[in-house]
Coordinates of N, CA and C and ligand atoms in Angstrom, one line a residue:
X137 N -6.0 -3.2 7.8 CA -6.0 -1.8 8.4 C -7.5 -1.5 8.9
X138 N -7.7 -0.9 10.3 CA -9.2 -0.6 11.0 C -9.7 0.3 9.6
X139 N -10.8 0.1 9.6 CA -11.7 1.3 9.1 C -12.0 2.4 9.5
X140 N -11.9 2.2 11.2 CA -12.5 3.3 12.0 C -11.1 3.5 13.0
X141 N -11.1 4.8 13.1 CA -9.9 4.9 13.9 C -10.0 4.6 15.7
X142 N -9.0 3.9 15.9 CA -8.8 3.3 17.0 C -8.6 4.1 18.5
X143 N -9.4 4.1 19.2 CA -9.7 5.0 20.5 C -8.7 5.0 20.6
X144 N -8.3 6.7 21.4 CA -6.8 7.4 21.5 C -6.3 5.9 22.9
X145 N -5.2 5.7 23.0 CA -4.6 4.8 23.4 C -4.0 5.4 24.8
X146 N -3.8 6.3 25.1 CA -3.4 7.1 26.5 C -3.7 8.5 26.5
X147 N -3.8 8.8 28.0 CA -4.2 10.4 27.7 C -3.7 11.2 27.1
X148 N -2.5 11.0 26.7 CA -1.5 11.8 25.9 C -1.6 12.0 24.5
X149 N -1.8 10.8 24.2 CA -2.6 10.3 22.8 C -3.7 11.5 22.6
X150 N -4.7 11.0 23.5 CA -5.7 11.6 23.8 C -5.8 13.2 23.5
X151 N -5.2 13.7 24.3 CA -4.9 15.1 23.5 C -4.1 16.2 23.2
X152 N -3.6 14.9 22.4 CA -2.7 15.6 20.8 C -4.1 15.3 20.0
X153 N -4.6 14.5 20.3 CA -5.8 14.5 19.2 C -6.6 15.5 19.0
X154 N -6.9 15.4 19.9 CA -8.0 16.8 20.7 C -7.2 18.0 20.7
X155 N -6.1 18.4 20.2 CA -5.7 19.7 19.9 C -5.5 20.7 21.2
X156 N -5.5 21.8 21.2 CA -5.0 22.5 22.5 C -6.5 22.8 23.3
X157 N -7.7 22.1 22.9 CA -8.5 22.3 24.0 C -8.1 22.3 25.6
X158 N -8.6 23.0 25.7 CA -8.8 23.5 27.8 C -7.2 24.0 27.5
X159 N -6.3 24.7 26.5 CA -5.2 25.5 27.0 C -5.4 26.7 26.3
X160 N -5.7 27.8 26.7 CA -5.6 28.6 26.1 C -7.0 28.8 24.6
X161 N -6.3 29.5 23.5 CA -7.4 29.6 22.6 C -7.2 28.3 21.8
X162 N -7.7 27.6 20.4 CA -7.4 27.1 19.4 C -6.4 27.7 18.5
X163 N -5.6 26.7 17.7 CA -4.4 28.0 17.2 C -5.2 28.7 15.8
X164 N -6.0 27.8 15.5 CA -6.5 28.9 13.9 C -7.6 30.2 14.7
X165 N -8.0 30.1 15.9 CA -8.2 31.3 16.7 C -7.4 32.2 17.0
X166 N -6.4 31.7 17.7 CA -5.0 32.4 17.7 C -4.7 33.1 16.7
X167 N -4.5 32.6 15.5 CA -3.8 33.4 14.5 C -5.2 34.4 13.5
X168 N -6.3 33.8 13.5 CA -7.2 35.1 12.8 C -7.0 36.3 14.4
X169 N -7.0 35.9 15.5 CA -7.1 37.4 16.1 C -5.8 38.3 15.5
X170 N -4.5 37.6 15.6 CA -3.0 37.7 15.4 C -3.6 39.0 14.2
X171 N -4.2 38.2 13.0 CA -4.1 38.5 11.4 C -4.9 39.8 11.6
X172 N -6.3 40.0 12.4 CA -7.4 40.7 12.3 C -6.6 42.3 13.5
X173 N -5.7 41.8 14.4 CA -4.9 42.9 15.2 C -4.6 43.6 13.8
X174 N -3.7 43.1 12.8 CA -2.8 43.6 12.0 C -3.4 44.2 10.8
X175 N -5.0 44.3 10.9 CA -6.3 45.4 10.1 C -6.6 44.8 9.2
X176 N -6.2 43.1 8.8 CA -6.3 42.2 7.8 C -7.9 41.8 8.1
X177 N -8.5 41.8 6.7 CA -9.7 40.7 7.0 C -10.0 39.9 5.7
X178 N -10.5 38.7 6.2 CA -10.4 37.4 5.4 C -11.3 36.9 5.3
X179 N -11.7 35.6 5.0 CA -12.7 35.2 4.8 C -12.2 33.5 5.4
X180 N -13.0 32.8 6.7 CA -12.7 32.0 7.5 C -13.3 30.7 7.2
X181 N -12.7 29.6 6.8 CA -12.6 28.3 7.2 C -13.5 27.7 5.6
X182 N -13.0 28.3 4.8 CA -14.3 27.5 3.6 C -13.2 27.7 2.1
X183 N -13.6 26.9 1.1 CA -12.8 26.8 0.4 C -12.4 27.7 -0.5
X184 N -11.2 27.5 -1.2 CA -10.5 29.3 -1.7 C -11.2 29.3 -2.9
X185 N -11.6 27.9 -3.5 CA -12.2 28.3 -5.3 C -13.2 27.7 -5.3
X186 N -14.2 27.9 -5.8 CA -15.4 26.7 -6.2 C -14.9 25.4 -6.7
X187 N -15.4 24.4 -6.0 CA -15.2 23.0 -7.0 C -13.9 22.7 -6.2
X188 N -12.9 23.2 -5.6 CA -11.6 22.5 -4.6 C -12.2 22.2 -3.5
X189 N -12.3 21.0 -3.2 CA -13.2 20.5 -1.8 C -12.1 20.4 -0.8
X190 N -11.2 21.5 -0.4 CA -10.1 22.0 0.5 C -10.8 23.1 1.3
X191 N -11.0 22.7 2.6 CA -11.2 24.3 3.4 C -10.1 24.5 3.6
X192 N -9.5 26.4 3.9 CA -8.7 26.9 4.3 C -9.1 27.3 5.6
X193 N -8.2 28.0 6.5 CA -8.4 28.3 7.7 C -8.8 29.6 7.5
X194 N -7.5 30.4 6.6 CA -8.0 32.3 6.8 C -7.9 32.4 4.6
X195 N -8.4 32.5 4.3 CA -8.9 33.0 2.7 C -9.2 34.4 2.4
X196 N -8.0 34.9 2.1 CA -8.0 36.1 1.0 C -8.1 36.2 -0.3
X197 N -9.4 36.1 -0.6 CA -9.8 35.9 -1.6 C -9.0 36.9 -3.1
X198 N -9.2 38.1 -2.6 CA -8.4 39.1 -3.7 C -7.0 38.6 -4.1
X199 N -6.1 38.8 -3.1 CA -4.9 38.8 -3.4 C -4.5 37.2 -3.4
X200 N -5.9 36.3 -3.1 CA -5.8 34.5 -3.5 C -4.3 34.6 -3.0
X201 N -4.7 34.1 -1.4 CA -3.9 33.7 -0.5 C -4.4 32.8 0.4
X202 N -4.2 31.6 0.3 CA -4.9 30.7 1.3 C -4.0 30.1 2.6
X203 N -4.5 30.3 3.8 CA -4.0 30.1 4.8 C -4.8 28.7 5.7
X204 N -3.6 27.8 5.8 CA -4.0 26.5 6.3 C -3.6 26.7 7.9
X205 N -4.2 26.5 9.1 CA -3.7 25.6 10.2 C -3.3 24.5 10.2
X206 N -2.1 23.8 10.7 CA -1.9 22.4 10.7 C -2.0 21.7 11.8
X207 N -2.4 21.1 12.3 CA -2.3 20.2 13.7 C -1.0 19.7 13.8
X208 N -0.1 19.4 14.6 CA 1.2 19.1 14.8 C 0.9 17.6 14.6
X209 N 0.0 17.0 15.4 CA -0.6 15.3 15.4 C -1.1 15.1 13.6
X210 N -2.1 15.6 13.5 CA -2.8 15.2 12.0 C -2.2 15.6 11.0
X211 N -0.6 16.6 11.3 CA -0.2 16.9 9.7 C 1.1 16.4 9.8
X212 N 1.2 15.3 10.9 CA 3.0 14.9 10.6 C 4.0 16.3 11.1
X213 N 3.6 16.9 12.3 CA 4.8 17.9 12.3 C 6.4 17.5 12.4
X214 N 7.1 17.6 12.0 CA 8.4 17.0 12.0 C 9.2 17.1 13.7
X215 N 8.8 17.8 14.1 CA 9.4 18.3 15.6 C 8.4 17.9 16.4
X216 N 6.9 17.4 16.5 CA 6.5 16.9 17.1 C 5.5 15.9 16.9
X217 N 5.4 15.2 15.9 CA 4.8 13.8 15.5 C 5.3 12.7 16.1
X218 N 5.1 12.0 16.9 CA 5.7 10.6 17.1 C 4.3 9.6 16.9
X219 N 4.8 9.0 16.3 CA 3.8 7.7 15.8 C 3.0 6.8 17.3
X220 N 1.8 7.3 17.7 CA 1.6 6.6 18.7 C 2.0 5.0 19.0
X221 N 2.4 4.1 19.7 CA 2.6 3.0 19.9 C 1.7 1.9 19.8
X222 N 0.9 2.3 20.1 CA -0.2 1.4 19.6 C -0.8 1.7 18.5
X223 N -1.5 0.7 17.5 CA -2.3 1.4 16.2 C -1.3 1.8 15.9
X224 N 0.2 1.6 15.8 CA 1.2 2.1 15.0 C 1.2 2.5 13.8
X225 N 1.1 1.2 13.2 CA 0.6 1.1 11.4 C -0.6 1.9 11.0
X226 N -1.6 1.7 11.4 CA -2.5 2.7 10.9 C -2.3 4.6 11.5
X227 N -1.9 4.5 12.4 CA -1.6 6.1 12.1 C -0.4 6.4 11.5
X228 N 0.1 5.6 11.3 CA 1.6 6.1 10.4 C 1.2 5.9 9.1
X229 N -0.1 5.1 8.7 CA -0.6 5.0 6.9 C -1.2 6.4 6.8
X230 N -2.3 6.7 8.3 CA -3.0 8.3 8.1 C -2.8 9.4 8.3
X231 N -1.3 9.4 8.8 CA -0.9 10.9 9.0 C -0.3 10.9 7.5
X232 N 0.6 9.8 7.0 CA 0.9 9.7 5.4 C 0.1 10.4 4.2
X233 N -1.2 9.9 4.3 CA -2.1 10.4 3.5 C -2.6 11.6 4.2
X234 N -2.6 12.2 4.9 CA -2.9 13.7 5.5 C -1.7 14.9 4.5
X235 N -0.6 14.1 4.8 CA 0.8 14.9 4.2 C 0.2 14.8 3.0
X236 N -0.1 13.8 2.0 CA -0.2 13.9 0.8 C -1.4 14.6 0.2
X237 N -2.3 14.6 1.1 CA -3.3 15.3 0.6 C -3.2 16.6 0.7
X238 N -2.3 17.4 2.0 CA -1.6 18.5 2.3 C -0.9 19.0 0.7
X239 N 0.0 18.2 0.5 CA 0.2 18.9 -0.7 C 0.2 18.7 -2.3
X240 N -0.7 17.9 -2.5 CA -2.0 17.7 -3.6 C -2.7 19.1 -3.4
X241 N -3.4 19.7 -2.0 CA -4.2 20.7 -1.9 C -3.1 21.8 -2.5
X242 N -1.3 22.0 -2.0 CA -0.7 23.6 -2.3 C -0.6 23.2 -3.9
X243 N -0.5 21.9 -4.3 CA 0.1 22.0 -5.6 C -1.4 22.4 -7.0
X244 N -2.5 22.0 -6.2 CA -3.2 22.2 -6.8 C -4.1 23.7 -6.9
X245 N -3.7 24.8 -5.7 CA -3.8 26.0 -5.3 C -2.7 26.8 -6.1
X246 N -1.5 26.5 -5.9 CA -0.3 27.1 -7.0 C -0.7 26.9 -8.0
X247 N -0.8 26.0 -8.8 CA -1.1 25.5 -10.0 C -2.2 27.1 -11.0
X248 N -3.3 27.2 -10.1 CA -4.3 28.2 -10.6 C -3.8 29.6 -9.6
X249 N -2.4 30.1 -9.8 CA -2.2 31.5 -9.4 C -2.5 31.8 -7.9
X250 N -2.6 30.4 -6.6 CA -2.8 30.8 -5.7 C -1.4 30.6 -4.2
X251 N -1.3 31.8 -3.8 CA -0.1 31.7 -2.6 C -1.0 31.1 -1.5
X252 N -0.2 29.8 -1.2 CA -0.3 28.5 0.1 C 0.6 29.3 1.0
X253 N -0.1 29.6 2.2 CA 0.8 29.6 3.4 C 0.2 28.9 4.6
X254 N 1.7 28.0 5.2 CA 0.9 26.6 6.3 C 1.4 26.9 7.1
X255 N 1.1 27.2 8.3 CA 1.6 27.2 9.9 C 1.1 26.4 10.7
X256 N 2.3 25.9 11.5 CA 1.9 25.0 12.2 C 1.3 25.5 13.4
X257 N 0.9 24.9 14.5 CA 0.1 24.5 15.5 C 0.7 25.2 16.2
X258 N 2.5 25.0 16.0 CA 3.2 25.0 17.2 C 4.0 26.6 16.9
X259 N 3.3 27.1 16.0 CA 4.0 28.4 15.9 C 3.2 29.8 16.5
X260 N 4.3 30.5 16.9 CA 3.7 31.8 17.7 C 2.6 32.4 16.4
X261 N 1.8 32.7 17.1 CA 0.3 33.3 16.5 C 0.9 34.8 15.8
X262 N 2.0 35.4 16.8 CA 2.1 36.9 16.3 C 3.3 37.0 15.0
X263 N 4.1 36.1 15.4 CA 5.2 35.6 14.0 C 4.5 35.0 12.7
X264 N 3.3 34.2 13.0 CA 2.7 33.4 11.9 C 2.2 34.4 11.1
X265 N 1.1 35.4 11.7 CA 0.3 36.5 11.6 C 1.5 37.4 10.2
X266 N 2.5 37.7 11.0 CA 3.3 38.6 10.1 C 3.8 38.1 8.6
X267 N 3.8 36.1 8.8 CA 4.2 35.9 8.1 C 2.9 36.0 6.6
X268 N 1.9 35.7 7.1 CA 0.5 35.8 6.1 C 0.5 37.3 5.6
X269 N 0.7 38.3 6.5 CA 0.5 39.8 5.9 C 1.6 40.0 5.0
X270 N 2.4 39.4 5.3 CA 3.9 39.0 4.3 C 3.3 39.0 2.8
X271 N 3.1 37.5 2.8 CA 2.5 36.7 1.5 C 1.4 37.3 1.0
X272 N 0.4 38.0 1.8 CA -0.8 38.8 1.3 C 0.2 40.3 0.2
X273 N 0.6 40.6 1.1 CA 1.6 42.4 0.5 C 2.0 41.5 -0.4
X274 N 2.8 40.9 -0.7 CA 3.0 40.6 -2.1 C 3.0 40.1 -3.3
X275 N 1.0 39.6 -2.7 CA 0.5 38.8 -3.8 C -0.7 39.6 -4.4
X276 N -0.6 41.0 -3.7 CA -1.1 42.2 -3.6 C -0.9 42.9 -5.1
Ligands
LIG1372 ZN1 4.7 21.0 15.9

């Protein structure tokens, strides 16, 4: 297996990698405006507890609510991951260990009284948004 990950293979490749650059905003942009419309504020992209070397995307610290972005490409989205063709094997070992480390991070965040909420890439910013103020109100 490469050590170093293997240049995106087609443009397409290319950017799913690179995430929704040149379309619009970034989605963990998307969703703190979404969160910050709805009079929420959080604390952005750093880890929920000391000593968990996990960044979250949006961190409510009070009501210990941690909010992940996921990349549709780097977290295995089920609706739109396909295993590039080339470098098969090794992205299909790395998106593996992405997932696992994904949830090593919720099991280890539950574990110490904390509500995980993960939205994908591919989800509307104003639905996701409602779903965090959700999980916040009731961990409230
Ligand atoms: Zn997706």
């Amino acid at each position: 297996m490469p050590k170093i990950a293997p240049a995106a293979s087609s443009p397409a490749v290319r950017r799913v990698m690179q995430g929704n650059r040149g379309r619009d905003t970034k989605p963990e942009q998307s969703l703190r405006s979404a969160v910050f419309a709805l009079g929420m504020r959080y604390r952005v992209d750093c880890a929920p507890v000391r000593g968990l070397r996990r960044r979250a995307d949006l961190v409510f610290t009070r009501a210990r609510v941690a909010v992940f972005v996921d990349g549709c490409f780097w977290h295995g989205c089920p609706e739109h991951f396909h295993v590039p063709s080339t470098n098969s094997e090794y992205w299909t070992a790395k998106i593996e260990r992405n997932r696992l480390r994904d949830r090593d991070t919720d099991e280890r965040l539950s574990g110490i009284g904390w509500t995980v909420v993960r939205i994908w890439e591919h989800d509307s910013p104003a639905e996701a948004a409602l779903r965090v103020q959700r999980a916040v109100l009731d961990a409230s």
